[in-house]
């Protein structure tokens, strides 16, 4: 339990998520990527294509986290209002980024040219840098510790790849999973006792029903390998004493 | 555009979502179900297993929406703190619900009996009613317009099924999708103009890249069938005039 914990928040922007039309994939993708950078995803908000809602979420979350990510709403159509909303939240004007314009001019040179709608994708909050887009023209945007990413998951994945190793973080959160064919309610006290005896470790219990039987996966999380290993060993021993064998890596 | 719009918010509770271990399925599932009830999902927050974070989200969102749902954290283990956190948010004590105790006693009669850990699942904020669980013993919980649901998606689905038709709502949000093999940036102005000309309608544009080609699905949303149909007709005609055929129902 040493060292500062770095945190991030995420604002997922889009009516299509709130209507149920589109299944979000960016929360899990960004959470997993952040863990590797030594940064914890602490909170997520999903809001519609509404400037007031975006501003509120952005300003609240950036004030209390080291990093803030957004996904969605940076395309060329009328419902893409993320850049305008974030500029309003930051109190800065929207400007055309010259490098983004050059990228889009090159990308659309063989695709009908850079129309006014396409030029929208070169608009950034003043003071921003670009995050390269490996799949299509329109770049992501970085304004200090605020990262404005695409909504389409594979485009966001490419942008995350370009940011890998660029963000200061702490010790990555380690995790170790063991699975067990036991109703979690039978060993609930045991789980709580093992967690309490191992400072710096959390044990999550995730029940399931499969092949006609109930079971659970137990995930031990810690930032220090030795503490995590000791907690896992104690948990496996306690389950064995209660008559339950575990499956390494989960079921 | 007649009638009141009923809104709901959702708080997804669980470290496993924020760590990226578990892909959430409840946002899309609850959003879709709410649409059918004539209720709009307006905002979602995802928070960890942390009482302060749960309280903040619950109290903010219930104050400004007609309904509030939560998912996750109602099992028997030490990391299941949703009931305690919500009772604290509401300023009421946690009590054992006699009917929930009876349900759990019956459910566990042939499964080793009702231990202290299992009895945790009969704990509710004072004044609560139960939402039947069709798949396992532990019920969901209703406190006024606050609905405390399971985290496991198929258990939540069963609880939603039991609530169908029970909640007052307005006109369901209708939607109609047409797909088109066109880069959305080519017809962005057209989309905006059609939306602007059709009060009470929103057009969402969702681009994709498939079979080596770019395309987009356009979703027209409205609460009135006639307005939606007119907007769809105008959109299809405008796309045809620009040289693009649509595929009904989307691509």
Coordinates of N, CA and C in Angstrom, one line a residue, chain A residues 19-234:
Chain A
X19 N -30.7 5.1 -25.3 CA -31.9 4.5 -25.9 C -31.9 3.0 -25.9
X20 N -30.7 2.4 -25.6 CA -30.6 1.0 -25.7 C -30.2 0.4 -27.1
X21 N -30.2 1.3 -28.1 CA -29.9 0.9 -29.4 C -28.5 0.3 -29.5
X22 N -27.5 0.9 -28.9 CA -26.2 0.5 -29.0 C -25.6 0.0 -27.7
X23 N -25.0 -1.1 -27.7 CA -24.4 -1.7 -26.5 C -23.0 -1.0 -26.3
X24 N -22.8 -0.3 -25.2 CA -21.5 0.3 -25.0 C -20.4 -0.7 -24.9
X25 N -19.2 -0.4 -25.5 CA -18.1 -1.3 -25.3 C -16.9 -0.5 -24.7
X26 N -17.0 0.8 -24.7 CA -15.9 1.6 -24.3 C -15.6 1.6 -22.8
X27 N -16.6 1.4 -22.0 CA -16.3 1.4 -20.5 C -15.3 0.3 -20.2
X28 N -15.6 -0.9 -20.6 CA -14.7 -2.0 -20.3 C -13.4 -1.9 -21.0
X29 N -13.4 -1.4 -22.2 CA -12.1 -1.2 -23.0 C -11.2 -0.2 -22.3
X30 N -11.8 0.9 -22.0 CA -11.0 2.0 -21.4 C -10.5 1.6 -20.0
X31 N -11.4 1.0 -19.2 CA -11.1 0.5 -17.9 C -9.9 -0.4 -17.9
X32 N -9.9 -1.4 -18.8 CA -8.8 -2.4 -18.9 C -7.5 -1.7 -19.3
X33 N -7.6 -0.8 -20.2 CA -6.4 -0.1 -20.7 C -5.8 0.8 -19.5
X34 N -6.7 1.5 -18.8 CA -6.3 2.3 -17.7 C -5.5 1.5 -16.6
X35 N -6.1 0.3 -16.3 CA -5.4 -0.5 -15.3 C -3.9 -0.8 -15.7
X36 N -3.7 -1.0 -16.9 CA -2.3 -1.3 -17.4 C -1.4 0.0 -17.2
X37 N -2.1 1.2 -17.4 CA -1.3 2.4 -17.2 C -1.1 2.8 -15.7
X38 N -1.7 2.0 -14.8 CA -1.6 2.3 -13.4 C -2.6 3.3 -12.9
X39 N -3.7 3.4 -13.6 CA -4.7 4.4 -13.3 C -6.0 3.7 -13.1
X40 N -6.8 4.1 -12.1 CA -8.1 3.4 -11.8 C -9.2 4.2 -12.4
X41 N -10.1 3.5 -13.1 CA -11.3 4.2 -13.5 C -12.2 4.2 -12.3
X42 N -12.5 5.4 -11.8 CA -13.3 5.6 -10.6 C -14.8 5.8 -10.8
X43 N -15.1 6.5 -11.9 CA -16.6 6.7 -12.1 C -16.8 7.0 -13.5
X44 N -18.0 6.6 -14.0 CA -18.5 6.8 -15.4 C -19.8 7.4 -15.3
X45 N -20.0 8.3 -16.3 CA -21.4 8.8 -16.5 C -21.8 8.7 -18.0
X46 N -23.0 8.3 -18.2 CA -23.5 8.2 -19.6 C -24.5 9.3 -19.7
X47 N -24.3 10.2 -20.7 CA -25.3 11.3 -20.9 C -25.6 11.3 -22.4
X48 N -26.7 12.0 -22.7 CA -27.2 12.1 -24.1 C -26.5 13.2 -24.8
X49 N -26.9 13.4 -26.0 CA -26.4 14.5 -26.9 C -26.9 15.8 -26.5
X50 N -26.6 16.3 -25.3 CA -27.2 17.5 -24.7 C -26.1 18.3 -24.0
X51 N -25.9 19.5 -24.5 CA -24.8 20.3 -24.0 C -24.7 20.5 -22.5
X52 N -25.9 20.8 -21.9 CA -25.9 21.0 -20.4 C -25.5 19.8 -19.7
X53 N -25.9 18.6 -20.1 CA -25.6 17.4 -19.4 C -24.1 17.1 -19.6
X54 N -23.6 17.3 -20.8 CA -22.1 17.0 -21.0 C -21.3 18.0 -20.1
X55 N -21.6 19.3 -20.1 CA -20.9 20.2 -19.3 C -20.9 19.9 -17.9
X56 N -22.0 19.5 -17.3 CA -22.1 19.2 -15.9 C -21.2 18.0 -15.6
X57 N -21.3 17.0 -16.4 CA -20.5 15.8 -16.1 C -19.0 16.0 -16.3
X58 N -18.6 16.8 -17.3 CA -17.2 17.1 -17.6 C -16.6 17.9 -16.4
X59 N -17.3 18.9 -16.0 CA -16.8 19.8 -15.0 C -16.7 19.1 -13.6
X60 N -17.7 18.3 -13.3 CA -17.7 17.7 -12.0 C -16.6 16.6 -12.0
X61 N -16.5 15.9 -13.0 CA -15.5 14.7 -13.0 C -14.1 15.2 -13.1
X62 N -13.8 16.2 -14.0 CA -12.4 16.6 -14.1 C -11.9 17.2 -12.9
X63 N -12.8 17.8 -12.1 CA -12.3 18.5 -10.8 C -11.8 17.5 -9.8
X64 N -12.3 16.3 -9.9 CA -11.9 15.3 -8.8 C -11.2 14.1 -9.3
X65 N -10.7 14.1 -10.5 CA -9.9 13.0 -11.0 C -8.7 13.5 -11.7
X66 N -7.7 12.6 -11.8 CA -6.4 13.1 -12.5 C -6.6 13.2 -14.0
X67 N -7.5 12.3 -14.5 CA -7.7 12.3 -15.9 C -9.2 12.1 -16.2
X68 N -9.6 12.7 -17.3 CA -11.0 12.5 -17.8 C -11.0 12.1 -19.2
X69 N -11.7 11.1 -19.5 CA -11.9 10.7 -20.9 C -13.4 10.9 -21.3
X70 N -13.6 11.2 -22.6 CA -15.0 11.1 -23.1 C -15.0 10.3 -24.4
X71 N -16.1 9.6 -24.6 CA -16.2 8.9 -25.9 C -17.5 9.4 -26.6
X72 N -17.5 9.5 -27.9 CA -18.7 9.8 -28.7 C -18.9 11.2 -29.0
X73 N -19.6 11.4 -30.2 CA -20.0 12.8 -30.5 C -19.0 13.7 -31.2
X74 N -18.0 13.0 -31.8 CA -17.0 13.9 -32.5 C -17.0 13.7 -34.0
X75 N -18.1 13.2 -34.6 CA -18.2 13.1 -36.0 C -18.6 14.4 -36.7
X76 N -19.1 14.2 -38.0 CA -19.4 15.4 -38.8 C -20.8 15.8 -38.8
X77 N -21.7 15.1 -38.1 CA -23.2 15.4 -38.2 C -23.7 16.3 -37.1
X78 N -24.9 16.7 -37.3 CA -25.5 17.7 -36.4 C -25.6 17.3 -34.9
X79 N -25.7 15.9 -34.7 CA -25.8 15.4 -33.4 C -24.4 15.2 -32.7
X80 N -23.4 15.6 -33.4 CA -22.0 15.5 -32.8 C -21.6 16.9 -32.1
X81 N -21.9 17.0 -30.8 CA -21.8 18.3 -30.2 C -20.7 18.3 -29.1
X82 N -19.9 17.2 -29.0 CA -19.0 17.0 -27.9 C -18.0 18.2 -27.8
X83 N -17.4 18.5 -28.9 CA -16.3 19.6 -28.9 C -16.9 20.9 -28.4
X84 N -18.1 21.3 -28.9 CA -18.7 22.5 -28.5 C -19.0 22.5 -27.0
X85 N -19.6 21.4 -26.5 CA -19.9 21.3 -25.1 C -18.7 21.3 -24.2
X86 N -17.6 20.6 -24.6 CA -16.5 20.6 -23.8 C -15.8 22.0 -23.8
X87 N -15.7 22.6 -24.9 CA -15.2 24.0 -25.0 C -16.0 24.9 -24.1
X88 N -17.3 24.8 -24.1 CA -18.1 25.6 -23.2 C -17.8 25.3 -21.7
X89 N -17.6 24.0 -21.4 CA -17.3 23.6 -20.0 C -16.0 24.2 -19.6
X90 N -15.0 24.2 -20.5 CA -13.7 24.7 -20.2 C -13.6 26.3 -20.3
X91 N -14.7 26.9 -20.9 CA -14.7 28.3 -21.0 C -13.7 28.8 -22.1
X92 N -13.5 28.0 -23.1 CA -12.6 28.5 -24.2 C -13.3 28.4 -25.5
X93 N -12.8 29.1 -26.5 CA -13.5 29.1 -27.8 C -13.2 27.8 -28.6
X94 N -14.0 27.5 -29.6 CA -13.7 26.4 -30.5 C -12.9 27.0 -31.7
X95 N -11.8 26.3 -32.0 CA -11.0 26.8 -33.1 C -10.7 25.6 -34.1
X96 N -10.3 26.0 -35.3 CA -9.9 24.9 -36.3 C -8.4 24.6 -36.0
X97 N -8.1 23.4 -35.8 CA -6.7 23.0 -35.5 C -6.1 22.8 -36.9
X98 N -5.0 23.5 -37.2 CA -4.4 23.5 -38.5 C -3.9 22.1 -38.9
X99 N -3.3 21.4 -38.0 CA -2.9 20.0 -38.3 C -4.0 19.1 -38.6
X100 N -5.1 19.2 -37.8 CA -6.3 18.4 -38.1 C -6.9 18.7 -39.4
X101 N -6.9 20.0 -39.8 CA -7.4 20.3 -41.1 C -6.5 19.7 -42.2
X102 N -5.2 19.7 -42.0 CA -4.3 19.1 -43.0 C -4.5 17.6 -43.1
X103 N -4.7 16.9 -41.9 CA -5.0 15.5 -41.9 C -6.3 15.2 -42.7
X104 N -7.3 16.0 -42.5 CA -8.6 15.7 -43.1 C -8.5 16.1 -44.6
X105 N -7.8 17.1 -45.0 CA -7.6 17.4 -46.4 C -6.9 16.3 -47.1
X106 N -5.9 15.7 -46.5 CA -5.2 14.6 -47.1 C -6.1 13.4 -47.2
X107 N -6.8 13.1 -46.1 CA -7.7 11.9 -46.0 C -8.8 12.0 -47.1
X108 N -9.4 13.2 -47.2 CA -10.6 13.3 -48.1 C -10.2 13.7 -49.6
X109 N -8.9 13.9 -49.8 CA -8.4 14.3 -51.2 C -9.0 13.3 -52.2
X110 N -8.9 12.0 -51.9 CA -9.4 11.0 -52.9 C -10.8 10.6 -52.6
X111 N -11.5 11.3 -51.7 CA -12.8 10.9 -51.2 C -13.8 12.0 -51.4
X112 N -13.6 12.9 -52.4 CA -14.6 13.9 -52.6 C -14.3 15.3 -52.1
X113 N -13.2 15.4 -51.4 CA -12.8 16.7 -50.9 C -13.3 17.1 -49.5
X114 N -12.7 18.2 -48.9 CA -13.0 18.6 -47.5 C -14.2 19.5 -47.5
X115 N -15.4 19.0 -47.3 CA -16.6 19.8 -47.2 C -16.7 20.5 -45.9
X116 N -17.7 21.4 -45.8 CA -17.9 22.1 -44.5 C -18.2 21.1 -43.4
X117 N -19.0 20.1 -43.7 CA -19.3 19.1 -42.6 C -18.1 18.4 -42.2
X118 N -17.3 18.0 -43.1 CA -16.0 17.3 -42.8 C -15.1 18.2 -42.0
X119 N -15.0 19.5 -42.3 CA -14.1 20.4 -41.6 C -14.5 20.5 -40.1
X120 N -15.8 20.2 -39.8 CA -16.2 20.2 -38.4 C -15.3 19.3 -37.6
X121 N -14.8 18.2 -38.2 CA -14.0 17.3 -37.4 C -12.6 17.8 -37.2
X122 N -12.2 19.0 -37.7 CA -11.0 19.7 -37.3 C -11.1 20.7 -36.2
X123 N -12.4 20.9 -35.7 CA -12.7 21.8 -34.6 C -12.3 21.3 -33.3
X124 N -11.6 22.0 -32.5 CA -11.1 21.6 -31.2 C -11.3 22.8 -30.2
X125 N -11.3 22.4 -28.9 CA -11.3 23.5 -27.9 C -9.9 24.2 -28.0
X126 N -9.8 25.5 -27.9 CA -8.5 26.2 -28.0 C -7.5 25.6 -27.0
X127 N -6.3 25.4 -27.5 CA -5.2 24.9 -26.7 C -5.0 23.4 -26.8
X128 N -5.8 22.7 -27.6 CA -5.8 21.3 -27.7 C -4.7 20.8 -28.6
X129 N -4.3 19.5 -28.3 CA -3.4 18.7 -29.2 C -4.3 17.6 -29.8
X130 N -3.7 16.9 -30.8 CA -4.4 15.9 -31.5 C -4.0 14.5 -31.0
X131 N -4.9 13.5 -31.0 CA -4.5 12.1 -30.8 C -4.7 11.4 -32.1
X132 N -3.7 10.8 -32.7 CA -3.8 10.3 -34.0 C -4.9 9.2 -34.1
X133 N -5.6 9.2 -35.2 CA -6.6 8.1 -35.5 C -6.0 7.2 -36.6
X134 N -5.8 5.9 -36.2 CA -5.1 5.0 -37.1 C -6.1 4.4 -38.2
X135 N -7.4 4.7 -38.1 CA -8.4 4.0 -38.9 C -9.1 4.9 -39.9
X136 N -9.3 6.2 -39.5 CA -10.0 7.1 -40.4 C -9.4 8.5 -40.2
X137 N -9.9 9.5 -40.8 CA -9.2 10.8 -40.8 C -9.3 11.5 -39.4
X138 N -10.5 11.6 -38.9 CA -10.7 12.5 -37.8 C -10.0 12.1 -36.5
X139 N -9.1 13.0 -36.0 CA -8.3 12.7 -34.8 C -9.1 12.8 -33.5
X140 N -8.6 12.2 -32.5 CA -9.0 12.5 -31.1 C -8.4 13.7 -30.7
X141 N -8.8 14.2 -29.5 CA -8.3 15.5 -29.0 C -7.9 15.4 -27.6
X142 N -6.8 16.0 -27.3 CA -6.3 16.1 -25.9 C -6.2 17.6 -25.4
X143 N -6.9 17.9 -24.3 CA -6.8 19.2 -23.7 C -6.3 19.0 -22.3
X144 N -5.0 19.2 -22.1 CA -4.5 18.9 -20.8 C -4.7 17.4 -20.4
X145 N -5.4 17.2 -19.3 CA -5.7 15.8 -18.9 C -7.1 15.4 -19.3
X146 N -7.6 16.0 -20.3 CA -8.9 15.6 -20.8 C -8.7 15.0 -22.2
X147 N -9.3 13.9 -22.4 CA -9.1 13.1 -23.6 C -10.4 12.9 -24.3
X148 N -10.6 13.4 -25.5 CA -11.8 13.3 -26.2 C -11.7 12.3 -27.3
X149 N -12.3 11.1 -27.1 CA -12.1 10.0 -28.0 C -13.4 9.7 -28.8
X150 N -13.2 8.9 -29.9 CA -14.3 8.5 -30.7 C -15.3 7.6 -30.0
X151 N -16.5 7.4 -30.6 CA -17.5 6.5 -30.0 C -17.4 5.1 -30.5
X152 N -16.9 5.0 -31.8 CA -16.8 3.7 -32.4 C -15.6 2.9 -31.7
X153 N -15.9 1.8 -31.1 CA -14.9 1.2 -30.2 C -13.5 0.9 -30.9
X154 N -13.5 0.4 -32.1 CA -12.2 0.1 -32.7 C -11.4 1.3 -33.0
X155 N -12.1 2.4 -33.2 CA -11.3 3.7 -33.4 C -10.8 4.2 -32.1
X156 N -11.6 4.1 -31.1 CA -11.1 4.4 -29.7 C -9.9 3.5 -29.3
X157 N -10.0 2.2 -29.7 CA -8.9 1.3 -29.4 C -7.6 1.8 -30.0
X158 N -7.7 2.3 -31.2 CA -6.5 2.8 -31.9 C -5.9 4.0 -31.2
X159 N -6.8 4.9 -30.8 CA -6.4 6.1 -30.1 C -5.7 5.8 -28.7
X160 N -6.3 4.8 -28.0 CA -5.7 4.4 -26.7 C -4.3 3.9 -27.0
X161 N -4.2 3.1 -28.1 CA -2.9 2.5 -28.4 C -1.8 3.6 -28.6
X162 N -2.2 4.7 -29.2 CA -1.3 5.9 -29.4 C -1.0 6.6 -28.0
X163 N -1.8 6.4 -27.0 CA -1.6 7.1 -25.7 C -0.9 6.2 -24.8
X164 N -0.7 4.9 -25.1 CA -0.1 3.9 -24.2 C 1.3 4.4 -23.7
X165 N 1.5 4.4 -22.4 CA 2.8 4.9 -21.9 C 3.0 6.4 -21.8
X166 N 2.0 7.1 -22.2 CA 2.1 8.6 -22.2 C 1.6 9.2 -20.9
X167 N 0.8 8.5 -20.2 CA 0.1 9.1 -19.0 C 0.8 8.7 -17.7
X168 N 1.1 9.6 -16.8 CA 1.7 9.2 -15.6 C 0.7 8.5 -14.7
X169 N 1.1 7.4 -14.1 CA 0.2 6.6 -13.3 C 1.0 6.0 -12.1
X170 N 0.3 5.2 -11.3 CA 1.0 4.6 -10.2 C 1.1 3.1 -10.4
X171 N 1.1 2.3 -9.4 CA 1.3 0.9 -9.5 C 0.0 0.3 -10.2
X172 N 0.1 -0.5 -11.2 CA -1.1 -1.1 -11.8 C -1.8 -1.9 -10.7
X173 N -3.2 -2.0 -10.9 CA -4.0 -2.8 -10.0 C -3.8 -4.3 -10.5
X174 N -3.3 -5.1 -9.6 CA -3.1 -6.5 -10.0 C -4.4 -7.3 -9.6
X175 N -4.7 -8.4 -10.3 CA -5.8 -9.2 -9.9 C -5.6 -10.6 -10.1
X176 N -6.2 -11.5 -9.3 CA -6.0 -12.9 -9.4 C -7.4 -13.6 -9.1
X177 N -7.8 -14.4 -10.0 CA -9.1 -15.0 -9.9 C -9.1 -16.5 -9.7
X178 N -9.9 -16.9 -8.7 CA -10.1 -18.4 -8.5 C -11.6 -18.6 -8.6
X179 N -12.0 -19.7 -9.2 CA -13.4 -20.1 -9.3 C -13.7 -21.3 -8.4
X180 N -14.9 -21.4 -8.0 CA -15.3 -22.4 -7.1 C -16.8 -22.8 -7.3
X181 N -17.1 -24.1 -7.3 CA -18.5 -24.5 -7.4 C -19.2 -24.5 -6.1
X182 N -19.5 -23.3 -5.6 CA -20.1 -23.1 -4.3 C -21.1 -21.9 -4.4
X183 N -22.3 -22.0 -3.8 CA -23.1 -20.8 -3.7 C -22.4 -19.8 -2.8
X184 N -22.3 -18.6 -3.3 CA -21.5 -17.6 -2.6 C -22.0 -17.4 -1.1
X185 N -23.3 -17.6 -1.0 CA -23.9 -17.4 0.3 C -23.4 -18.4 1.4
X186 N -22.9 -19.5 0.9 CA -22.3 -20.5 1.9 C -21.0 -20.1 2.5
X187 N -20.2 -19.3 1.7 CA -18.9 -18.9 2.2 C -18.7 -17.4 2.3
X188 N -19.8 -16.7 2.5 CA -19.8 -15.3 2.6 C -18.9 -14.8 3.8
X189 N -19.1 -15.4 4.9 CA -18.4 -15.0 6.1 C -16.9 -15.2 5.9
X190 N -16.5 -16.3 5.4 CA -15.1 -16.7 5.1 C -14.5 -15.6 4.2
X191 N -15.2 -15.2 3.1 CA -14.7 -14.2 2.2 C -14.4 -12.9 2.9
X192 N -15.4 -12.5 3.7 CA -15.2 -11.2 4.5 C -14.0 -11.3 5.4
X193 N -13.9 -12.4 6.1 CA -12.8 -12.6 7.1 C -11.5 -12.5 6.4
X194 N -11.3 -13.2 5.3 CA -10.0 -13.2 4.6 C -9.7 -11.8 4.1
X195 N -10.7 -11.1 3.6 CA -10.4 -9.8 3.1 C -9.9 -8.9 4.3
X196 N -10.6 -9.0 5.4 CA -10.3 -8.1 6.5 C -8.9 -8.4 7.1
X197 N -8.4 -9.7 6.9 CA -7.1 -10.0 7.5 C -6.0 -9.6 6.5
X198 N -6.3 -9.2 5.3 CA -5.3 -8.8 4.3 C -5.4 -7.4 3.8
X199 N -4.7 -6.5 4.6 CA -4.7 -5.1 4.3 C -4.3 -4.9 2.8
X200 N -4.9 -3.9 2.2 CA -4.5 -3.6 0.8 C -5.0 -4.5 -0.2
X201 N -5.9 -5.4 0.2 CA -6.5 -6.4 -0.8 C -8.0 -6.2 -0.8
X202 N -8.7 -6.3 -1.9 CA -10.1 -6.4 -2.0 C -10.5 -7.8 -2.6
X203 N -11.5 -8.4 -2.1 CA -12.0 -9.6 -2.8 C -13.4 -9.3 -3.3
X204 N -13.6 -9.5 -4.6 CA -14.9 -9.4 -5.2 C -15.4 -10.8 -5.4
X205 N -16.7 -11.0 -5.2 CA -17.4 -12.3 -5.4 C -18.4 -12.2 -6.5
X206 N -18.3 -13.0 -7.6 CA -19.2 -12.9 -8.7 C -19.8 -14.2 -9.0
X207 N -21.1 -14.4 -8.6 CA -21.8 -15.6 -8.7 C -22.2 -15.9 -10.1
X208 N -22.4 -17.2 -10.4 CA -23.0 -17.5 -11.7 C -23.8 -18.8 -11.6
X209 N -24.5 -19.1 -12.6 CA -25.3 -20.4 -12.7 C -25.0 -21.0 -14.0
X210 N -24.4 -22.1 -14.0 CA -24.0 -22.8 -15.3 C -24.0 -24.3 -15.2
X211 N -24.3 -24.9 -16.3 CA -24.4 -26.4 -16.3 C -25.2 -26.9 -15.2
X212 N -26.3 -26.2 -14.9 CA -27.2 -26.6 -13.8 C -26.7 -26.5 -12.4
X213 N -25.5 -25.8 -12.2 CA -24.9 -25.7 -10.9 C -24.6 -24.2 -10.6
X214 N -24.6 -23.8 -9.3 CA -24.2 -22.5 -9.0 C -22.7 -22.5 -8.6
X215 N -22.1 -21.4 -8.9 CA -20.7 -21.2 -8.5 C -20.4 -19.7 -8.4
X216 N -19.1 -19.5 -8.1 CA -18.7 -18.0 -8.0 C -17.3 -17.9 -8.4
X217 N -16.9 -16.8 -9.0 CA -15.5 -16.5 -9.2 C -15.1 -15.4 -8.1
X218 N -14.0 -15.6 -7.5 CA -13.5 -14.6 -6.5 C -12.3 -13.9 -7.1
X219 N -12.3 -12.6 -7.1 CA -11.2 -11.8 -7.7 C -10.6 -11.1 -6.6
X220 N -9.3 -11.4 -6.4 CA -8.5 -10.7 -5.4 C -7.8 -9.5 -6.1
X221 N -7.9 -8.3 -5.6 CA -7.2 -7.2 -6.2 C -6.3 -6.5 -5.2
X222 N -5.1 -6.1 -5.7 CA -4.2 -5.4 -4.8 C -3.1 -4.7 -5.8
X223 N -2.4 -3.8 -5.2 CA -1.3 -3.2 -6.1 C 0.0 -3.9 -5.8
X224 N 0.1 -4.6 -4.7 CA 1.4 -5.3 -4.4 C 1.3 -6.8 -4.6
X225 N 2.2 -7.3 -5.4 CA 2.1 -8.8 -5.7 C 2.1 -9.6 -4.5
X226 N 3.0 -9.4 -3.5 CA 3.2 -10.2 -2.3 C 1.9 -10.3 -1.5
X227 N 1.3 -9.1 -1.3 CA 0.1 -9.0 -0.5 C -1.0 -9.8 -1.2
X228 N -1.1 -9.6 -2.6 CA -2.2 -10.3 -3.3 C -2.0 -11.8 -3.2
X229 N -0.7 -12.3 -3.4 CA -0.5 -13.7 -3.3 C -0.8 -14.3 -2.0
X230 N -0.5 -13.6 -0.9 CA -0.8 -14.0 0.5 C -2.3 -14.1 0.6
X231 N -3.0 -13.2 0.1 CA -4.5 -13.2 0.3 C -5.1 -14.3 -0.5
X232 N -4.6 -14.6 -1.7 CA -5.1 -15.7 -2.6 C -4.8 -17.0 -1.8
X233 N -3.6 -17.2 -1.3 CA -3.2 -18.4 -0.6 C -4.2 -18.6 0.6
X234 N -4.4 -17.6 1.3 CA -5.3 -17.7 2.5 C -6.7 -18.1 2.1

